[in-house]
C-alpha angles and dihedrals in degrees: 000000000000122000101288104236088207099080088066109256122194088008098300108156113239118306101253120214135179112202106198117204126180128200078322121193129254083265094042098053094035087052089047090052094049097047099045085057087056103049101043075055083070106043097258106140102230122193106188109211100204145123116291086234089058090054095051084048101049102026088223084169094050089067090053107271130124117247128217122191108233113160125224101254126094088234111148087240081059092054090033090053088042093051090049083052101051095037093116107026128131101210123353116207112197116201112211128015103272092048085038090061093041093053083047088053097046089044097049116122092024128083104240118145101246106205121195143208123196104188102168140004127266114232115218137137139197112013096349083058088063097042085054096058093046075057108054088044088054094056104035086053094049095044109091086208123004112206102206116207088214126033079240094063089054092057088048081055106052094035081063100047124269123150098212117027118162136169114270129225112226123177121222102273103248110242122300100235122020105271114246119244126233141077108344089212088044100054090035089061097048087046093056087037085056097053093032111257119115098125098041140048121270137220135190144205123173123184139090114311091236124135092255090069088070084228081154091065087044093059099044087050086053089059086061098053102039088092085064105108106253099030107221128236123237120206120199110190111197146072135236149124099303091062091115111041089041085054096047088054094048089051095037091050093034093232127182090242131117120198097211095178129217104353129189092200105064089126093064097028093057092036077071100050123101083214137015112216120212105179103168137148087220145004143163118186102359115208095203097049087049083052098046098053092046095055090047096247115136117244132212110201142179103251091236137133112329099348099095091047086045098049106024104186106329094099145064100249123198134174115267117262085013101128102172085051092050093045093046092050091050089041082040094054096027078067098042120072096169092047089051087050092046090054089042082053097051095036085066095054097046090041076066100058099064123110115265126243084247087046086054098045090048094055103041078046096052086048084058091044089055105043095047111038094119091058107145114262104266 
């Protein structure tokens, strides 16, 4: 890696950044945290321009930035609070497309590298599809380098537009909530005891329930395996707009399955599964199937966007929408032990591949270097 400006060469004073997050994802927020602790490790000043809520969520002061209350909206007050922010800095890195636009709007006019990451893909049909994309070309074009989280997320980059578009390293986001401590058999139990399966196997999907999660192919998939004995139980953590149509079919078609809603405690809940079920219609970095393979709990996934270069083959993959293939894989794996302990094992291994929290501060830091080496001498 280059010299890293940051730790003040030649009496410049330290590199300042503003990261700008918007509403931001699990995987967003976690990713901003850990960069800018690493980055404050380095001597690089980070304001983080984000919703209160995310602060108290995600404690960005406690590892030593600044934080700035900018809420989520593109209200003119939002731009206006985010251009007194990044007044003096010296590069602002905007994590997600809405915050990504809003950074473009208070910068413009200045020359202050905007550096973008696009860490998932936005879902939308008919004339927002459209918008979107006016979207997406806005902020590629304004970015000076986009880091895309999936290799699919770079081509959707450059086919919009952007002049510098790379892979981005993203460590694994360290659990949501501190793990408790104690006997792993002991809290596993609890956890099943809790959701009702102790005699029978359990299996477990966390995410939004938005039409995009392909909730609807899982049900039907759980039709097909409800003549197992014993049936097993799915559980979907998350909430959404599809609650109560999701609900309505559970109760309708009599499935095994429980809607728990938004949960603090995945880690341990999915610690206690036998799977772990990813059925979207796309992905990029997944933070349950990160956090599948690190726990050691086999995963069956749609084979979209990021989710094969993610997982390798350490995981069960299925076309997207393809419910008899996603109910024979879980009926496939429920009935084979050694074939559970074969994707555990591998999970391991490719768990290991992924960049480091250190990886991922050294390369955002060698785009800043980059993109401000002819910083004025402090």
């Amino acid at each position: 890696m280059s010299h890293v400006s940051s730790h003040s060469p030649h009496g410049q004073s330290p590199l300042r950044t503003v990261q700008v997050l918007g509403g931001g994802s699990a995987g967003s927020s976690a990713h901003v945290r850990s960069l800018t602790s690493g980055l404050v490790a380095r001597g690089v000043r980070v304001t983080v321009c984000a919703p209160a809520e995310a602060d108290h969520a995600y404690g960005f002061t406690g590892v030593g930035a600044q934080h700035v209350p900018v809420p989520r909206s593109s209200d003119p007050a939002s731009v206006a609070a985010l251009r007194t922010a990044c007044a003096d800095a010296d590069l602002v890195h905007a994590h997600g497309l809405h915050a990504a636009l809003r950074a473009a709007l208070a910068l413009s006019g200045r020359r202050v590298p905007l550096v973008v990451t696009w860490h998932t893909r936005s879902h939308a049909e008919g004339a927002r599809a459209h918008l979107l994309r006016l979207l997406e070309r806005r902020v590629a074009k304004a970015a000076a380098v986009v880091l895309g989280t999936s290799s699919d997320l770079v081509d959707r980059a450059r086919r919009r537009g952007a002049r510098d578009a790379r892979l981005a390293a993203v460590a694994f986001p360290a659990p949501r909530t501190p793990v408790e401590h104690g006997d792993p058999d002991r809290l596993r139990h609890k956890a099943r005891a809790e959701l009702g399966a102790i005699d029978r196997p359990l299996l477990m999907a966390v995410g939004s329930l938005d039409r995009h999660r392909g909730y609807d192919t899982l049900l039907d998939a759980a039709r097909a395996w409800r003549h197992l004995d014993p049936a097993p139980l799915l559980v979907i953590a998350g909430e959404g707009p599809l609650r109560a149509v999701l609900q309505r079919r559970i109760e309708d078609e009599g499935l095994p399955v429980r809607l728990i809603g938004r949960r603090d405690d995945i880690t341990e809940l999915l610690a206690a599964a036998e799977i772990a079920l990813l059925p979207s219609s796309w992905e990029s970095r997944s933070v349950l199937a990160q956090e599948a393979l690190h726990a050691r709990v086999p995963l069956v996934a749609t084979a979209v966007g990021g989710v094969p270069e993610l997982v390798g083959d350490a995981a069960e993959l299925v076309p997207y929408g393809d419910a008899e293939a996603l109910a024979e894989a879980v009926v496939r794996l429920l009935g084979d032990p050694a074939r559970r302990e074969v994707l555990q094992e591998k999970g391991v291994r490719q768990a290991a591949t992924w960049p480091t929290e250190d990886e991922t501060v050294a390369q955002v830091l060698s785009v800043y270097d980059e993109l401000t080496q002819h910083r004025p001498l402090g």
